[in-house]
């Protein structure tokens, strides 16, 4: 135990004394998160919209005025038929079309129920999402106003359809995505590089000749990075929640538990990489190409898995970040509980056991 | 084995307890590979090695407890201080600096004033002393040092060997390798190693005695021309520069020196001197290497 503690202390010293490591560990996660956050949540101003008003009564007029009174929208054109919607989008200027059904005002006042449609150009998914949110909030504000003045609880049924990218599911993807990316970066990349450094600088030779057992060396490497990855995870969750307003609808314990499981998984991947790479550069390259790129591109972080070719979809099943992303999205956004996500957790535990067994077996007690 | 290259070939030797044993040979002779086999870091493709009765393959765990190993290149943590390095290795081997301080005292006291300095910022000689301290901290029975004096200045080298002598007197078996022939004299016994083969193994004095022919030191005003002329002399066996003289050995042990003298005079050498000298380890080494080469060619 004393040996193990000495090893962990040594690891912490390496980390704290290397400015580059500190930068990767603490500056990059925050910068990355803020960057992703602000790129996605930039305020929308003056988006061009078109309106197809099949009713043209007092209420639709009022809603239209409310929409245009906000700084968000500029009326580009009024359409007269649903057939004009597609060509209008294709010109590329109009980002949103609002459709009021026939007899909107009358239905709302008499039947307490009226429908409108929001159509968005989701070739820019995040913009589409924001436009939708803004429009809805203005409509619902009007609805409240109306029910106060008329003492009637009219319900405006807002139908929503995204064009070109119907599968887009959430605007809050970036926080879970960044979390996956950063935990992968710290856990896998940093561990693999730090073990490879011992090999490259020849200190592994001395460690091997010592009575330290492989498992002690591995755990000694893992524990410090695990601690830091945990700190980073908490920071990302807090920033995501309080700065960007990403909801945490499910249990926080479940969220943190899932995160910890993913950290361990990423760490074992890092160890596995280090057992096959002799130098820091090789370790870095394998981590980057083998782990970071798939995390960014194939886990559903940026590109929806559903839109990928079948081959890549199948491939994404073996990627730990995919399962992680899926799970925490469910917990944070949908409020899923343990019984909803346990199959995902089971898959991750299975992967963890597999990679641990593999890396302990591959860890060499001798030089090659 | 490095790929297809055989680093060691049919090596067999025995080292007694408490001995200061040196492996002498040029770079690439196979010294490091040999040491890695002894420390259980590499497996020999064939054959068997035991250290203090422990088999390097089966009992590698025992071996790793009783050996102190100092690899050929500096293998401590540059970003840890002198004291932190030592402390780390002490703990890893289940001991403490305090417990074995008397053993490392002679070595460590020389670098103790710099104990808060990062190991990467030490001079070459101090680095080696720190590495030696770290290899010693757990009171090993066998100390295996791979070229500890390579890249170290002459004064530090001398100091380092003094330290080794001190350790030997405490009963630690020391196996050391070096490319410097002059250090051979400081060992109890040496093995001359070249191309993975042991050419000779004996006490340094016995090894120099094994030189069968008479060796001459020849000097003149123009050393370079002298070497060229000697190499084409019909009776020459070896002729090579050694500092400011040429070491010369003839094929015939009973050779008449007058012939050589007049040959060199004819070549126009001024201030010519020819003196019989005692061979050193290097002379033996060169002789053995030549023989080896000849036998390979045949």
XYZ file of C-alpha atoms in Angstrom:
666
model
C 0.000 0.000 0.000
C 2.870 2.323 0.865
C 4.432 1.540 -2.493
C 1.238 2.302 -4.225
C 0.857 5.588 -2.419
C 4.391 6.594 -3.318
C 3.602 5.863 -6.930
C 0.472 7.978 -6.894
C 2.321 10.847 -5.223
C 4.969 10.627 -7.918
C 2.316 10.761 -10.639
C 0.722 13.836 -9.135
C 4.118 15.505 -9.022
C 4.664 14.780 -12.720
C 1.321 16.296 -13.541
C 1.603 19.371 -11.395
C 5.093 20.189 -12.630
C 4.326 19.987 -16.311
C 2.622 23.144 -17.563
C 1.441 21.379 -20.698
C -0.307 18.687 -18.704
C -1.980 21.252 -16.496
C -3.136 23.116 -19.572
C -4.667 20.006 -21.087
C -6.235 19.023 -17.808
C -7.837 22.260 -16.782
C -7.726 24.990 -19.389
C -8.796 22.981 -22.412
C -11.995 21.505 -20.948
C -13.288 24.897 -19.890
C -12.288 26.604 -23.126
C -13.751 23.816 -25.202
C -17.003 23.859 -23.321
C -17.411 27.618 -23.514
C -16.477 27.552 -27.172
C -18.961 24.854 -28.057
C -21.519 26.486 -25.852
C -21.282 29.922 -27.334
C -20.926 28.817 -30.897
C -24.172 26.931 -30.552
C -26.129 29.304 -28.382
C -25.360 32.529 -30.193
C -28.321 34.824 -30.062
C -30.344 34.924 -33.203
C -31.134 38.309 -34.616
C -33.110 39.178 -37.682
C -33.778 35.750 -39.041
C -35.817 35.895 -42.218
C -39.170 34.212 -42.010
C -42.221 33.784 -44.157
C -45.817 33.564 -43.012
C -48.608 31.568 -44.545
C -51.747 32.867 -42.962
C -54.738 30.806 -44.043
C -56.976 32.550 -41.559
C -55.976 36.174 -41.566
C -58.015 37.227 -38.592
C -57.358 39.461 -35.615
C -55.552 36.850 -33.588
C -53.173 35.696 -36.302
C -52.407 39.331 -36.984
C -51.589 39.878 -33.344
C -49.353 36.840 -33.170
C -47.578 37.938 -36.336
C -47.055 41.385 -34.894
C -45.709 39.969 -31.669
C -43.267 37.817 -33.594
C -42.076 40.658 -35.736
C -41.875 43.031 -32.782
C -39.170 40.849 -31.282
C -35.706 41.379 -32.651
C -35.483 37.806 -33.742
C -37.481 37.797 -36.929
C -37.819 39.792 -40.114
C -40.774 39.137 -42.352
C -39.435 38.255 -45.736
C -42.630 37.386 -47.571
C -46.179 36.276 -47.114
C -47.043 33.043 -48.794
C -50.421 32.122 -50.157
C -50.168 28.342 -50.423
C -48.356 25.489 -48.759
C -46.764 24.666 -52.100
C -44.703 27.815 -51.884
C -42.968 26.658 -48.717
C -40.397 24.345 -50.277
C -39.311 26.812 -53.009
C -39.061 29.522 -50.379
C -36.661 27.405 -48.318
C -34.651 26.460 -51.359
C -33.725 30.061 -51.998
C -31.840 29.818 -48.756
C -32.835 33.156 -47.267
C -35.910 32.097 -45.363
C -35.137 30.034 -42.279
C -38.625 29.559 -40.929
C -42.193 29.466 -42.200
C -45.124 29.912 -39.866
C -48.441 28.435 -40.985
C -51.760 29.308 -39.384
C -54.617 26.962 -40.115
C -57.832 28.149 -41.655
C -60.171 29.803 -39.180
C -57.439 29.972 -36.540
C -58.910 32.803 -34.495
C -62.427 31.490 -34.627
C -61.419 28.014 -33.588
C -59.335 29.336 -30.748
C -62.128 31.413 -29.305
C -64.957 28.989 -29.961
C -63.379 25.583 -29.697
C -60.553 26.655 -27.417
C -58.167 24.949 -29.761
C -56.309 26.059 -32.846
C -53.300 24.777 -34.716
C -50.293 26.446 -36.190
C -47.188 24.981 -37.760
C -43.591 25.982 -37.462
C -41.456 24.809 -40.356
C -37.752 25.322 -40.140
C -34.784 24.852 -42.406
C -32.800 22.390 -40.359
C -29.852 22.194 -42.671
C -28.432 24.279 -39.871
C -29.911 22.238 -37.059
C -28.943 24.448 -34.181
C -30.375 27.539 -35.778
C -33.575 25.652 -36.572
C -33.835 24.603 -32.996
C -33.416 28.084 -31.670
C -35.928 29.574 -34.073
C -38.410 26.994 -32.978
C -37.813 27.762 -29.321
C -38.158 31.513 -29.828
C -41.322 31.200 -31.841
C -42.906 28.895 -29.319
C -42.094 31.118 -26.421
C -43.624 34.139 -28.139
C -46.745 32.197 -29.063
C -47.172 30.829 -25.564
C -46.668 34.299 -24.074
C -49.441 35.526 -26.291
C -51.610 32.631 -25.290
C -51.255 33.500 -21.629
C -52.046 37.109 -22.350
C -55.119 36.091 -24.271
C -56.437 33.778 -21.596
C -56.062 36.524 -19.002
C -58.009 39.068 -21.034
C -60.743 36.782 -22.293
C -60.831 34.501 -19.279
C -60.857 31.653 -21.684
C -58.162 29.034 -21.770
C -57.526 28.809 -25.451
C -55.012 26.244 -26.491
C -52.836 26.895 -29.446
C -51.546 23.657 -30.741
C -48.140 24.297 -32.215
C -47.047 21.713 -34.675
C -43.435 21.626 -35.414
C -41.557 20.189 -38.301
C -37.933 20.459 -39.228
C -37.064 20.263 -42.847
C -34.054 18.333 -44.098
C -32.982 16.958 -40.769
C -35.932 15.514 -39.041
C -33.924 13.320 -36.734
C -32.289 16.128 -34.876
C -33.101 15.592 -31.290
C -31.541 18.064 -28.957
C -29.893 21.420 -28.800
C -28.187 20.457 -25.605
C -26.059 17.891 -27.262
C -22.882 19.824 -26.815
C -22.583 19.463 -23.061
C -22.835 15.663 -23.027
C -20.697 15.597 -26.179
C -17.995 17.794 -24.732
C -18.065 15.717 -21.607
C -17.447 12.539 -23.611
C -14.686 14.212 -25.563
C -12.895 15.688 -22.584
C -13.139 12.616 -20.406
C -11.743 10.630 -23.320
C -8.959 13.160 -23.781
C -7.890 13.238 -20.155
C -8.402 9.631 -19.324
C -7.269 7.791 -22.412
C -4.819 10.195 -23.987
C -3.106 11.348 -20.816
C -2.754 7.883 -19.293
C -1.428 6.330 -22.451
C 1.055 9.146 -22.911
C 2.209 9.006 -19.319
C 2.893 5.267 -19.464
C 4.574 5.612 -22.831
C 6.754 8.363 -21.387
C 8.127 5.961 -18.790
C 9.025 3.600 -21.587
C 10.542 6.298 -23.736
C 12.663 7.802 -20.980
C 13.800 4.399 -19.755
C 12.257 4.719 -16.313
C 9.967 1.796 -17.072
C 13.113 -0.332 -17.108
C 13.813 0.663 -13.527
C 10.197 0.225 -12.474
C 10.121 -3.262 -13.959
C 13.258 -4.266 -12.087
C 11.624 -3.118 -8.859
C 9.245 -5.349 -6.888
C 6.288 -3.235 -8.078
C 3.655 -5.480 -9.578
C 2.099 -4.627 -12.961
C -1.267 -3.992 -11.370
C 0.334 -1.500 -8.977
C 1.973 0.344 -11.838
C -1.278 0.417 -13.790
C -3.420 1.511 -10.847
C -0.808 4.040 -9.828
C -1.181 5.588 -13.248
C -4.937 5.368 -13.245
C -5.822 6.836 -9.864
C -4.431 10.362 -10.388
C -6.012 10.739 -13.800
C -9.243 9.332 -12.532
C -9.330 11.975 -9.829
C -8.694 14.765 -12.286
C -11.131 13.445 -14.842
C -13.724 13.354 -12.086
C -13.035 16.977 -11.214
C -13.350 17.909 -14.862
C -16.584 16.007 -15.206
C -18.101 17.861 -12.275
C -16.929 21.171 -13.713
C -18.511 20.395 -17.078
C -21.805 19.383 -15.510
C -21.884 22.526 -13.373
C -20.932 24.870 -16.220
C -23.388 23.134 -18.513
C -26.165 23.437 -16.016
C -25.618 26.924 -14.658
C -24.048 28.698 -17.620
C -25.867 27.061 -20.496
C -28.971 25.951 -18.713
C -28.715 22.313 -19.738
C -31.296 20.553 -17.625
C -30.497 17.617 -15.379
C -33.862 15.980 -15.310
C -32.764 12.601 -14.051
C -30.883 11.659 -10.911
C -27.553 13.441 -10.455
C -26.116 10.378 -8.770
C -26.957 8.276 -11.762
C -25.360 10.878 -14.006
C -22.154 10.978 -11.972
C -22.125 7.209 -11.690
C -22.406 6.824 -15.445
C -19.656 9.410 -15.893
C -17.378 7.536 -13.518
C -18.009 4.322 -15.373
C -17.075 6.028 -18.625
C -13.922 7.502 -17.081
C -12.818 4.033 -16.017
C -13.557 2.716 -19.466
C -11.519 5.471 -21.080
C -8.656 4.860 -18.650
C -8.458 1.198 -19.510
C -8.432 2.134 -23.175
C -5.522 4.431 -22.413
C -3.641 1.631 -20.713
C -4.340 -0.688 -23.597
C -2.950 1.872 -26.014
C 0.145 2.352 -23.896
C 0.887 -1.368 -23.899
C 1.245 -1.300 -27.667
C 3.091 2.001 -28.048
C 6.721 2.528 -27.218
C 6.892 6.298 -27.460
C 4.737 9.189 -26.373
C 4.155 10.193 -29.959
C 2.836 6.824 -30.977
C 0.549 6.787 -27.950
C -0.694 10.242 -28.789
C -1.318 9.347 -32.403
C -3.234 6.187 -31.586
C -5.313 8.020 -28.996
C -6.080 10.850 -31.371
C -6.952 8.795 -34.395
C -8.305 5.774 -32.627
C -10.294 7.454 -29.878
C -10.712 11.192 -30.268
C -11.820 11.235 -33.873
C -14.434 8.507 -33.456
C -15.638 10.286 -30.318
C -16.110 13.504 -32.227
C -17.407 12.108 -35.470
C -19.105 8.806 -34.809
C -20.543 8.918 -31.325
C -23.490 11.084 -32.260
C -21.883 14.144 -30.721
C -21.929 16.269 -33.845
C -23.504 14.092 -36.493
C -26.624 12.140 -35.657
C -25.950 8.418 -35.744
C -29.285 7.850 -37.452
C -28.057 9.772 -40.488
C -24.878 7.779 -40.896
C -24.344 5.041 -43.447
C -25.271 1.607 -42.084
C -21.641 0.503 -41.854
C -20.701 3.412 -39.621
C -23.835 2.947 -37.589
C -22.795 -0.611 -36.904
C -19.280 0.533 -36.088
C -20.578 3.058 -33.596
C -21.868 0.190 -31.466
C -18.344 -0.724 -30.409
C -17.491 2.845 -29.417
C -17.777 3.453 -25.685
C -18.577 7.173 -26.140
C -21.651 6.318 -28.133
C -23.134 4.408 -25.216
C -22.045 7.034 -22.777
C -23.494 9.871 -24.823
C -26.749 8.042 -25.286
C -27.035 7.333 -21.604
C -26.256 10.768 -20.225
C -28.460 12.422 -22.819
C -31.302 10.266 -21.587
C -30.530 11.083 -17.973
C -30.004 14.814 -18.430
C -32.582 15.641 -21.038
C -35.230 12.984 -20.744
C -34.935 12.318 -17.056
C -34.390 8.621 -17.569
C -33.952 6.510 -14.457
C -31.809 3.476 -13.797
C -34.412 1.084 -15.135
C -34.519 2.912 -18.444
C -30.811 2.881 -19.061
C -29.489 -0.262 -17.422
C -28.910 -2.047 -20.744
C -26.562 0.768 -21.747
C -24.749 0.562 -18.434
C -24.466 -3.179 -18.827
C -22.807 -2.771 -22.209
C -20.327 -0.297 -20.726
C -19.523 -2.576 -17.781
C -18.993 -5.411 -20.242
C -16.587 -3.291 -22.281
C -14.765 -2.286 -19.099
C -14.204 -5.874 -18.037
C -13.067 -6.823 -21.513
C -10.532 -3.997 -21.790
C -9.181 -4.464 -18.256
C -8.574 -8.163 -18.873
C -6.931 -7.402 -22.183
C -4.628 -4.697 -20.874
C -3.495 -6.603 -17.786
C -2.696 -9.529 -20.069
C -0.871 -7.322 -22.528
C 1.110 -5.434 -19.894
C 4.637 -6.688 -20.236
C 6.624 -7.639 -17.197
C 9.744 -7.539 -19.362
C 11.155 -5.348 -22.056
C 10.303 -6.440 -25.549
C 17.990 -10.662 -30.005
C 17.306 -7.424 -31.802
C 15.325 -8.541 -34.804
C 17.597 -10.844 -36.728
C 20.773 -9.633 -35.111
C 22.218 -11.877 -32.486
C 23.244 -9.571 -29.660
C 24.753 -12.351 -27.603
C 26.185 -15.596 -28.794
C 27.051 -18.538 -26.592
C 28.069 -16.578 -23.546
C 29.037 -18.443 -20.406
C 30.578 -17.110 -17.221
C 30.479 -17.265 -13.459
C 30.861 -14.422 -10.999
C 31.693 -15.059 -7.330
C 29.974 -13.347 -4.472
C 31.551 -10.082 -3.397
C 33.415 -9.676 -6.638
C 33.785 -6.489 -8.646
C 33.379 -7.846 -12.133
C 33.732 -5.819 -15.308
C 32.487 -6.383 -18.822
C 34.745 -4.482 -21.165
C 33.810 -3.942 -24.759
C 32.938 -1.367 -27.363
C 29.422 -0.059 -28.051
C 27.217 -2.730 -29.529
C 29.212 -5.588 -28.064
C 26.141 -6.941 -26.290
C 26.776 -5.677 -22.774
C 23.370 -4.084 -22.277
C 21.535 -7.123 -23.600
C 23.501 -9.320 -21.242
C 22.604 -7.117 -18.271
C 18.963 -7.087 -19.231
C 18.947 -10.850 -19.249
C 20.590 -10.895 -15.820
C 18.023 -8.463 -14.430
C 15.177 -10.563 -15.913
C 14.159 -7.768 -18.272
C 14.854 -9.870 -21.338
C 14.584 -13.562 -21.945
C 17.472 -15.339 -23.554
C 16.529 -17.215 -26.715
C 18.344 -20.200 -25.293
C 20.379 -21.092 -22.260
C 20.018 -20.320 -18.608
C 21.141 -17.662 -16.194
C 20.973 -17.679 -12.440
C 21.616 -14.853 -10.030
C 22.217 -15.765 -6.379
C 20.622 -19.105 -7.164
C 17.504 -17.579 -8.718
C 16.631 -18.400 -12.288
C 16.207 -15.204 -14.288
C 13.199 -16.593 -16.066
C 11.245 -18.449 -13.385
C 12.220 -16.561 -10.251
C 12.157 -13.083 -11.725
C 10.240 -11.771 -8.732
C 13.048 -12.768 -6.351
C 15.617 -11.358 -8.713
C 13.854 -8.028 -8.753
C 14.100 -7.842 -4.972
C 17.803 -8.526 -4.622
C 19.278 -6.620 -7.536
C 20.069 -2.975 -7.878
C 20.093 -2.036 -11.526
C 21.321 1.103 -13.190
C 20.457 1.157 -16.893
C 22.800 2.552 -19.507
C 21.045 5.827 -19.917
C 19.804 8.095 -17.170
C 16.541 6.562 -16.051
C 15.307 8.625 -13.175
C 12.558 11.194 -13.171
C 13.963 14.499 -14.400
C 10.993 16.421 -13.091
C 11.399 15.126 -9.571
C 14.014 16.480 -7.191
C 17.014 14.467 -6.051
C 15.389 13.683 -2.728
C 12.006 12.831 -4.268
C 13.610 10.370 -6.652
C 15.470 8.654 -3.868
C 12.424 8.585 -1.651
C 10.300 7.120 -4.409
C 12.679 4.259 -5.108
C 13.159 3.615 -1.397
C 9.405 3.255 -0.908
C 8.950 1.161 -4.015
C 11.459 -1.304 -2.629
C 9.754 -1.256 0.731
C 12.391 0.634 2.661
C 13.223 4.217 3.564
C 16.167 6.555 3.099
C 16.759 6.542 6.832
C 16.901 2.767 7.108
C 19.717 2.308 4.625
C 21.337 5.681 4.921
C 24.677 4.262 6.053
C 24.907 2.221 2.861
C 24.328 5.095 0.489
C 25.987 7.703 2.691
C 29.288 7.822 0.786
C 27.494 8.246 -2.504
C 24.625 10.397 -1.430
C 26.549 12.857 0.731
C 28.168 14.182 -2.440
C 24.831 15.167 -3.940
C 22.921 15.850 -0.743
C 23.637 19.604 -0.882
C 21.570 19.639 -4.086
C 18.747 17.493 -2.824
C 16.026 19.971 -3.702
C 17.304 20.372 -7.253
C 15.401 18.637 -10.053
C 17.245 15.542 -11.227
C 17.141 16.761 -14.827
C 19.208 19.791 -13.870
C 22.127 17.822 -12.391
C 25.476 17.433 -14.129
C 26.337 14.093 -15.721
C 28.485 12.927 -12.824
C 25.896 13.889 -10.226
C 23.154 12.176 -12.185
C 25.139 8.953 -12.076
C 25.683 9.305 -8.342
C 21.981 9.809 -7.832
C 21.205 6.804 -10.022
C 23.673 4.763 -7.989
C 22.040 5.925 -4.760
C 18.638 4.912 -6.103
C 19.943 1.514 -7.188
C 21.492 1.001 -3.761
C 18.712 2.229 -1.530
C 17.195 -1.201 -0.942
C 20.478 -2.838 0.029
C 20.738 -5.140 -2.981
C 22.946 -8.213 -2.906
C 23.965 -7.654 -6.489
C 24.546 -4.318 -8.134
C 24.327 -4.285 -11.921
C 25.622 -1.108 -13.509
C 25.411 -0.624 -17.254
C 28.099 1.805 -18.407
C 27.835 4.022 -15.345
C 30.775 6.192 -16.363
C 29.935 6.804 -20.005
C 29.610 10.490 -20.690
C 31.043 11.435 -17.319
C 34.114 13.623 -16.885
C 37.434 12.089 -15.847
C 37.339 13.351 -12.257
C 33.806 12.090 -11.672
C 34.735 8.766 -13.231
C 37.562 8.370 -10.764
C 35.277 9.312 -7.879
C 32.680 6.869 -9.111
C 35.118 3.983 -9.094
C 36.233 4.933 -5.591
C 32.600 4.653 -4.546
C 32.308 1.226 -6.146
C 35.354 0.030 -4.236
C 33.724 1.220 -1.030
C 30.545 -0.685 -1.838
C 32.504 -3.811 -2.644
C 34.075 -3.667 0.782
C 30.544 -3.818 2.210
C 30.080 -7.200 0.558
C 27.955 -6.227 -2.408
C 28.648 -8.079 -5.628
C 29.105 -5.552 -8.384
C 28.780 -6.244 -12.083
C 29.726 -3.287 -14.190
C 30.203 -2.677 -17.894
C 32.323 -0.044 -19.534
C 33.723 0.845 -22.917
C 36.801 2.387 -21.242
C 39.717 -0.016 -21.240
C 41.569 1.872 -18.516
C 38.769 1.067 -16.071
C 39.433 -2.641 -16.466
C 42.374 -2.373 -14.073
C 39.975 -1.346 -11.326
C 37.969 -4.575 -11.480
C 38.758 -7.849 -9.709
C 38.105 -9.753 -12.884
C 37.048 -8.699 -16.330
C 35.479 -10.249 -19.385
C 36.395 -8.827 -22.750
C 33.333 -8.874 -24.918
C 32.924 -8.172 -28.600
C 30.152 -8.975 -31.095
C 28.234 -10.834 -28.405
C 31.118 -13.151 -27.615
C 33.382 -13.261 -24.612
C 36.953 -13.140 -25.884
C 38.720 -13.559 -22.558
C 37.797 -13.703 -18.922
C 40.340 -13.295 -16.112
C 42.014 -10.946 -13.670
C 43.240 -7.823 -15.446
C 46.867 -8.676 -14.629
C 46.472 -12.199 -16.015
C 44.841 -10.885 -19.125
C 47.729 -8.564 -19.885
C 50.144 -11.410 -19.181
C 48.429 -13.476 -21.834
C 49.833 -11.164 -24.464
C 52.386 -13.496 -25.999
C 54.433 -11.174 -28.135
C 56.707 -8.305 -27.308
C 55.020 -4.925 -27.636
C 56.942 -1.821 -28.642
C 56.122 1.811 -28.284
C 57.500 3.726 -31.262
C 57.506 7.463 -31.682
C 58.955 9.965 -34.124
C 58.467 13.523 -35.247
C 55.705 12.647 -37.692
C 53.338 10.217 -35.974
C 50.943 9.984 -38.866
C 53.610 9.080 -41.421
C 55.110 6.673 -38.918
C 51.827 4.776 -38.650
C 51.468 4.597 -42.421
C 55.028 3.348 -42.839
C 54.684 0.752 -40.074
C 51.501 -0.643 -41.518
C 53.216 -1.471 -44.809
C 56.318 -2.924 -43.121
C 56.500 -6.631 -44.092
C 57.025 -7.880 -40.536
C 54.110 -6.030 -38.982
C 51.317 -7.760 -37.027
C 49.627 -4.819 -35.323
C 50.376 -1.117 -35.503
C 48.002 1.439 -34.067
C 48.147 4.893 -32.579
C 48.007 5.082 -28.810
C 48.253 8.664 -27.654
C 51.541 10.096 -28.891
C 53.147 6.739 -29.658
C 52.477 3.876 -32.009
C 52.006 0.453 -30.473
C 53.737 -2.049 -32.642
C 53.883 -5.827 -32.594
C 55.785 -7.932 -35.078
C 54.743 -11.277 -36.504
C 57.997 -12.892 -35.458
C 58.656 -12.834 -31.717
C 62.379 -13.114 -32.227
C 62.458 -10.354 -34.773
C 65.605 -8.323 -35.169
C 64.826 -4.775 -34.135
C 67.744 -3.434 -36.205
C 65.863 -4.224 -39.402
C 62.875 -2.208 -38.253
C 65.115 0.608 -37.083
C 66.903 0.932 -40.411
C 63.623 0.604 -42.338
C 62.169 3.543 -40.460
C 65.402 5.545 -40.831
C 65.203 4.935 -44.573
C 61.690 6.283 -44.525
C 63.186 9.477 -43.173
C 61.929 9.557 -39.600
C 63.735 11.915 -37.268
C 63.924 11.645 -33.447
C 62.963 8.029 -33.716
C 62.435 6.080 -30.463
C 61.638 2.406 -30.031
C 61.003 1.063 -26.531
C 59.703 -2.290 -25.353
C 56.572 -1.745 -23.255
C 54.144 -3.721 -21.093
C 50.858 -4.422 -22.851
C 47.650 -2.976 -21.432
C 44.141 -4.364 -21.626
C 43.515 -2.443 -24.814
C 46.466 -4.097 -26.525
C 45.176 -7.502 -25.551
C 41.738 -6.543 -26.752
C 42.983 -5.474 -30.141
C 45.026 -8.633 -30.447
C 42.040 -10.826 -29.520
C 39.779 -8.947 -31.885
C 42.235 -9.546 -34.730
C 42.424 -13.235 -33.965
C 38.653 -13.411 -33.809
C 38.419 -11.720 -37.180
C 40.978 -14.082 -38.683
C 39.207 -17.164 -37.378
C 35.898 -15.883 -38.718
C 37.450 -15.250 -42.098
C 38.916 -18.731 -42.182
